[in-house]
Amino acid sequence: MVSTRPSTTDAATERPVPAPIRAAVVVALLFLFLVGVGLLESGINALGSDVQEELFSSVSNPMAGLFVGILATVLAQSSSVTTSTIVGLVGAGLLGIDDAVPMIMGANIGTTVTNTLASLGHLRRPAEFRLAFAAATVHDAFNLLAVSILLPIELLTGVLSSAARFLTELLLGGSGAEFDSPFKAAVKVPVGWVEELWGDVVGLQGTLLGVMLVVTGLAAIFLALTFVTRNMRQLIAARVERSINAMLGKGGGAPAILLGIIITVAVQSSSITTSIMIPLSAAGVVSLANAYPVTLGANVGTTISALLASLATDRPEALTVALVHTLFNLAGILLFYPVPALRRLPIRIAEWLAEMAARRRSMVIGYVIVTFLVIPAIGVILLR
Amino acid sequence: MVFSFFRGGDEGLEHVQHEIVSMVGRCQHSFDLAMSCLVTDGDIEPIGEEVRATDWAINGIEESVRRELVVHSAVHGGADVGAVLASLLMVKKLERVGDQAKNIFDLAAEGVRFSEADDYDRFLDFRSRVSQLFTDTADALAEPDAADLAGLDRRAEELMGTFDDLVNALIHDDGPARYAVPRAMLFRYLKRICANLISVATTAATGIDRTGDVDLDE
């Protein structure tokens, strides 16, 4: 039957990569990702204390940290890149847990821009666009509400970081200043090669060497995550399709949250999971109430990147920050999902925004620019 | 739904293919039942319930296949757009076949019977030949073969020509309306069923670029 066979032209131009090879490539890319985090840590250490102080003094203000997190994620179009970088900075001892937590929360807000941009593809068809925009902005609404409640609580009580410290001690079996990560040992060798390349072969030293190591590390993190996502998307596309079809027959709820977690952990990108929901919502195949829990699951699933990044460092604080990311998203779900009245709050906000956007579609671009670029940029400038 | 992520099973378009073949089977079931009502003297009410339930099920499959195709496009992007459009076309055609089988039953429900008619054998023959087209279409979907498709196409065209001739003859018939009208309507439905089935088989074999009512070369 025609439907299951690619056309001759397709087959000629795009030969499918066997699954075991793709899986091996993903493992190699994950190693590259850890090497990237290691290079970042090494580069930061090579920068020297003056430059370090100059670079990161601005984020000691929690609101500035939050806005930096938003801006960095919007620009990188990936919260995984941002949170892994933050974990790397904590691993290098440059950022404290208290400074990193608002940045992590900012990354959570920043990542929602991707599916909001995806919803713009339906801009010309108002009925579809209203549904697509609501499905996209329910993620914005949830993250903004969660941050507006949990950030002040964290700043006042430190409840999330305390819980994360407790879990770190539980996982690492002690409260020492350093722990021996087996991954760190494996990563040290290639990190050493890159250090030799920039230092001994090219002849860089001091701050310049540090900058090049940071740039190489960031490039490795970005490339690794991009290609992990691309390969995993191909590897598990059939499973994603099958499980979404099963969800359509059974509705949302906790299983949909779990599904969002599983898909996102597998593809290492919450944007992929949430962006799949956009055309489904626009076509009326998935209701907003059922897309919402998948989005919440994606928020939790994306924290796997920071947890993985923490494996490449020796400092327990890096794992603590990664765990804060997970706990923050779990706490957000506990706040806004079990109680029906609170569960409807992000949905109502998203529906209201979508109604406004469908009526005045020109304001959509303004919403994206102001929420994700102008406000964070002004915040960073004023609060640094 | 969470476990379905880890379980094996049909991949997207394979499952759609199975659903389309199952739709052909249900359409055939509905058609056979509806035609048998026209050539029987018995109580058709229980059969009517079965015809309506089958039509309901056909419509349900069409909706679920459409949803699955939207999900497939959302997950895989535009790589399979030709196959997705072809599948959409096939389920739409089969949904119409289901409706046409129900329309045939509606004739019986209105009291039309050919059990005592002079041309009774002709109706049995048409029932058998059109029913065979369903079987051949299902085979063509499962195991596409150019020679089989050509044979199917030839038989369908032959039947459609016969139905056209019969309808044209009835238009000029001087007999009573109660003789001509039910026959004309039935032959019209049968012709549309044949046309839809051959369209489904052709779409399955060659994709949407070779099907459709408009020939761009003309």
GROMACS .gro file of N, CA and C in nm, chain A residues 113-190:
model
  234
  113VAL      N    1   0.914   3.004   2.486
  113VAL     CA    2   0.905   3.086   2.364
  113VAL      C    3   0.900   2.998   2.238
  114THR      N    4   0.962   2.880   2.245
  114THR     CA    5   0.972   2.797   2.124
  114THR      C    6   0.835   2.752   2.075
  115ASN      N    7   0.751   2.701   2.166
  115ASN     CA    8   0.621   2.657   2.116
  115ASN      C    9   0.527   2.774   2.088
  116THR      N   10   0.553   2.889   2.154
  116THR     CA   11   0.474   3.008   2.119
  116THR      C   12   0.507   3.047   1.975
  117LEU      N   13   0.635   3.040   1.940
  117LEU     CA   14   0.675   3.069   1.800
  117LEU      C   15   0.614   2.965   1.706
  118ALA      N   16   0.611   2.838   1.751
  118ALA     CA   17   0.552   2.732   1.666
  118ALA      C   18   0.405   2.760   1.638
  119SER      N   19   0.336   2.819   1.735
  119SER     CA   20   0.192   2.846   1.715
  119SER      C   21   0.169   2.955   1.611
  120LEU      N   22   0.272   3.038   1.585
  120LEU     CA   23   0.256   3.146   1.486
  120LEU      C   24   0.236   3.090   1.345
  121GLY      N   25   0.274   2.964   1.324
  121GLY     CA   26   0.251   2.901   1.195
  121GLY      C   27   0.104   2.894   1.157
  122HIS      N   28   0.015   2.910   1.257
  122HIS     CA   29  -0.129   2.902   1.231
  122HIS      C   30  -0.193   3.041   1.227
  123LEU      N   31  -0.108   3.144   1.225
  123LEU     CA   32  -0.155   3.282   1.239
  123LEU      C   33  -0.261   3.323   1.136
  124ARG      N   34  -0.252   3.267   1.014
  124ARG     CA   35  -0.343   3.309   0.907
  124ARG      C   36  -0.483   3.248   0.920
  125ARG      N   37  -0.498   3.146   1.005
  125ARG     CA   38  -0.629   3.081   1.020
  125ARG      C   39  -0.676   3.102   1.164
  126PRO      N   40  -0.762   3.205   1.186
  126PRO     CA   41  -0.795   3.249   1.322
  126PRO      C   42  -0.846   3.138   1.415
  127ALA      N   43  -0.935   3.050   1.364
  127ALA     CA   44  -0.992   2.947   1.452
  127ALA      C   45  -0.883   2.852   1.500
  128GLU      N   46  -0.799   2.809   1.405
  128GLU     CA   47  -0.687   2.720   1.439
  128GLU      C   48  -0.588   2.792   1.531
  129PHE      N   49  -0.562   2.918   1.497
  129PHE     CA   50  -0.461   2.993   1.572
  129PHE      C   51  -0.501   3.008   1.718
  130ARG      N   52  -0.632   3.032   1.742
  130ARG     CA   53  -0.677   3.049   1.880
  130ARG      C   54  -0.642   2.923   1.962
  131LEU      N   55  -0.669   2.807   1.904
  131LEU     CA   56  -0.641   2.680   1.974
  131LEU      C   57  -0.490   2.659   1.991
  132ALA      N   58  -0.415   2.688   1.883
  132ALA     CA   59  -0.269   2.667   1.887
  132ALA      C   60  -0.205   2.761   1.989
  133PHE      N   61  -0.248   2.886   1.987
  133PHE     CA   62  -0.187   2.986   2.077
  133PHE      C   63  -0.220   2.953   2.223
  134ALA      N   64  -0.342   2.905   2.247
  134ALA     CA   65  -0.379   2.867   2.384
  134ALA      C   66  -0.291   2.750   2.430
  135ALA      N   67  -0.270   2.652   2.341
  135ALA     CA   68  -0.186   2.536   2.379
  135ALA      C   69  -0.042   2.580   2.407
  136ALA      N   70   0.004   2.683   2.335
  136ALA     CA   71   0.141   2.732   2.357
  136ALA      C   72   0.150   2.814   2.485
  137THR      N   73   0.054   2.903   2.506
  137THR     CA   74   0.067   2.996   2.618
  137THR      C   75   0.026   2.934   2.752
  138VAL      N   76  -0.036   2.815   2.749
  138VAL     CA   77  -0.065   2.749   2.877
  138VAL      C   78   0.067   2.714   2.946
  139HIS      N   79   0.170   2.689   2.865
  139HIS     CA   80   0.305   2.662   2.916
  139HIS      C   81   0.361   2.791   2.978
  140ASP      N   82   0.346   2.903   2.907
  140ASP     CA   83   0.392   3.033   2.959
  140ASP      C   84   0.323   3.062   3.092
  141ALA      N   85   0.188   3.047   3.089
  141ALA     CA   86   0.109   3.083   3.207
  141ALA      C   87   0.150   2.998   3.327
  142PHE      N   88   0.165   2.869   3.305
  142PHE     CA   89   0.203   2.781   3.416
  142PHE      C   90   0.340   2.821   3.472
  143ASN      N   91   0.437   2.842   3.384
  143ASN     CA   92   0.572   2.873   3.432
  143ASN      C   93   0.579   3.008   3.502
  144LEU      N   94   0.506   3.107   3.448
  144LEU     CA   95   0.505   3.239   3.512
  144LEU      C   96   0.439   3.231   3.650
  145LEU      N   97   0.327   3.158   3.658
  145LEU     CA   98   0.259   3.143   3.788
  145LEU      C   99   0.349   3.068   3.887
  146ALA      N  100   0.411   2.960   3.838
  146ALA     CA  101   0.496   2.879   3.928
  146ALA      C  102   0.613   2.962   3.980
  147VAL      N  103   0.676   3.040   3.891
  147VAL     CA  104   0.790   3.122   3.934
  147VAL      C  105   0.743   3.232   4.030
  148SER      N  106   0.628   3.293   3.999
  148SER     CA  107   0.582   3.405   4.082
  148SER      C  108   0.549   3.358   4.224
  149ILE      N  109   0.518   3.232   4.241
  149ILE     CA  110   0.489   3.181   4.375
  149ILE      C  111   0.613   3.116   4.438
  150LEU      N  112   0.681   3.033   4.360
  150LEU     CA  113   0.789   2.953   4.419
  150LEU      C  114   0.920   3.031   4.437
  151LEU      N  115   0.946   3.130   4.352
  151LEU     CA  116   1.071   3.206   4.369
  151LEU      C  117   1.071   3.284   4.501
  152PRO      N  118   0.962   3.363   4.532
  152PRO     CA  119   0.962   3.432   4.662
  152PRO      C  120   0.971   3.335   4.779
  153ILE      N  121   0.900   3.221   4.769
  153ILE     CA  122   0.905   3.124   4.879
  153ILE      C  123   1.049   3.071   4.895
  154GLU      N  124   1.113   3.042   4.782
  154GLU     CA  125   1.251   2.992   4.786
  154GLU      C  126   1.344   3.097   4.845
  155LEU      N  127   1.324   3.224   4.804
  155LEU     CA  128   1.413   3.330   4.855
  155LEU      C  129   1.394   3.350   5.005
  156LEU      N  130   1.269   3.336   5.051
  156LEU     CA  131   1.241   3.357   5.193
  156LEU      C  132   1.280   3.237   5.279
  157THR      N  133   1.255   3.117   5.228
  157THR     CA  134   1.272   2.998   5.314
  157THR      C  135   1.384   2.905   5.267
  158GLY      N  136   1.417   2.911   5.138
  158GLY     CA  137   1.517   2.819   5.083
  158GLY      C  138   1.469   2.675   5.082
  159VAL      N  139   1.337   2.658   5.074
  159VAL     CA  140   1.281   2.523   5.087
  159VAL      C  141   1.326   2.430   4.973
  160LEU      N  142   1.330   2.482   4.851
  160LEU     CA  143   1.367   2.396   4.739
  160LEU      C  144   1.514   2.356   4.746
  161SER      N  145   1.599   2.454   4.776
  161SER     CA  146   1.743   2.422   4.781
  161SER      C  147   1.775   2.333   4.901
  162SER      N  148   1.700   2.352   5.011
  162SER     CA  149   1.724   2.264   5.128
  162SER      C  150   1.687   2.121   5.094
  163ALA      N  151   1.571   2.105   5.027
  163ALA     CA  152   1.528   1.970   4.989
  163ALA      C  153   1.627   1.909   4.890
  164ALA      N  154   1.678   1.993   4.799
  164ALA     CA  155   1.775   1.943   4.700
  164ALA      C  156   1.906   1.904   4.767
  165ARG      N  157   1.948   1.983   4.868
  165ARG     CA  158   2.072   1.949   4.942
  165ARG      C  159   2.055   1.816   5.014
  166PHE      N  160   1.936   1.799   5.073
  166PHE     CA  161   1.908   1.673   5.144
  166PHE      C  162   1.918   1.555   5.046
  167LEU      N  163   1.857   1.572   4.929
  167LEU     CA  164   1.859   1.464   4.827
  167LEU      C  165   2.002   1.439   4.778
  168THR      N  166   2.079   1.547   4.764
  168THR     CA  167   2.218   1.533   4.718
  168THR      C  168   2.297   1.448   4.817
  169GLU      N  169   2.279   1.481   4.947
  169GLU     CA  170   2.349   1.403   5.050
  169GLU      C  171   2.306   1.258   5.047
  170LEU      N  172   2.176   1.240   5.025
  170LEU     CA  173   2.121   1.104   5.020
  170LEU      C  174   2.182   1.027   4.902
  171LEU      N  175   2.193   1.095   4.788
  171LEU     CA  176   2.242   1.028   4.667
  171LEU      C  177   2.393   1.005   4.669
  172LEU      N  178   2.465   1.104   4.724
  172LEU     CA  179   2.611   1.094   4.721
  172LEU      C  180   2.668   1.031   4.847
  173GLY      N  181   2.579   1.012   4.946
  173GLY     CA  182   2.621   0.941   5.067
  173GLY      C  183   2.716   1.019   5.154
  174GLY      N  184   2.705   1.149   5.161
  174GLY     CA  185   2.790   1.228   5.250
  174GLY      C  186   2.778   1.375   5.217
  175SER      N  187   2.839   1.459   5.295
  175SER     CA  188   2.827   1.602   5.269
  175SER      C  189   2.963   1.664   5.241
  176GLY      N  190   3.053   1.586   5.181
  176GLY     CA  191   3.186   1.635   5.152
  176GLY      C  192   3.186   1.745   5.047
  177ALA      N  193   3.296   1.816   5.039
  177ALA     CA  194   3.303   1.927   4.944
  177ALA      C  195   3.311   1.877   4.800
  178GLU      N  196   3.365   1.755   4.780
  178GLU     CA  197   3.377   1.701   4.645
  178GLU      C  198   3.335   1.555   4.644
  179PHE      N  199   3.293   1.505   4.529
  179PHE     CA  200   3.267   1.362   4.519
  179PHE      C  201   3.334   1.313   4.391
  180ASP      N  202   3.368   1.185   4.390
  180ASP     CA  203   3.440   1.130   4.276
  180ASP      C  204   3.342   1.079   4.171
  181SER      N  205   3.313   1.164   4.074
  181SER     CA  206   3.222   1.123   3.967
  181SER      C  207   3.299   1.039   3.866
  182PRO      N  208   3.253   0.915   3.840
  182PRO     CA  209   3.323   0.833   3.740
  182PRO      C  210   3.316   0.896   3.601
  183PHE      N  211   3.210   0.969   3.575
  183PHE     CA  212   3.196   1.035   3.445
  183PHE      C  213   3.300   1.148   3.431
  184LYS      N  214   3.322   1.215   3.546
  184LYS     CA  215   3.420   1.325   3.544
  184LYS      C  216   3.558   1.271   3.505
  185ALA      N  217   3.591   1.153   3.560
  185ALA     CA  218   3.721   1.092   3.528
  185ALA      C  219   3.729   1.060   3.379
  186ALA      N  220   3.618   1.010   3.323
  186ALA     CA  221   3.617   0.975   3.180
  186ALA      C  222   3.625   1.099   3.093
  187VAL      N  223   3.566   1.208   3.142
  187VAL     CA  224   3.561   1.332   3.063
  187VAL      C  225   3.696   1.404   3.066
  188LYS      N  226   3.773   1.382   3.174
  188LYS     CA  227   3.899   1.456   3.193
  188LYS      C  228   3.994   1.440   3.075
  189VAL      N  229   3.997   1.318   3.017
  189VAL     CA  230   4.093   1.291   2.910
  189VAL      C  231   4.066   1.381   2.788
  190PRO      N  232   3.946   1.378   2.728
  190PRO     CA  233   3.923   1.466   2.612
  190PRO      C  234   3.931   1.615   2.647
   0.00000   0.00000   0.00000
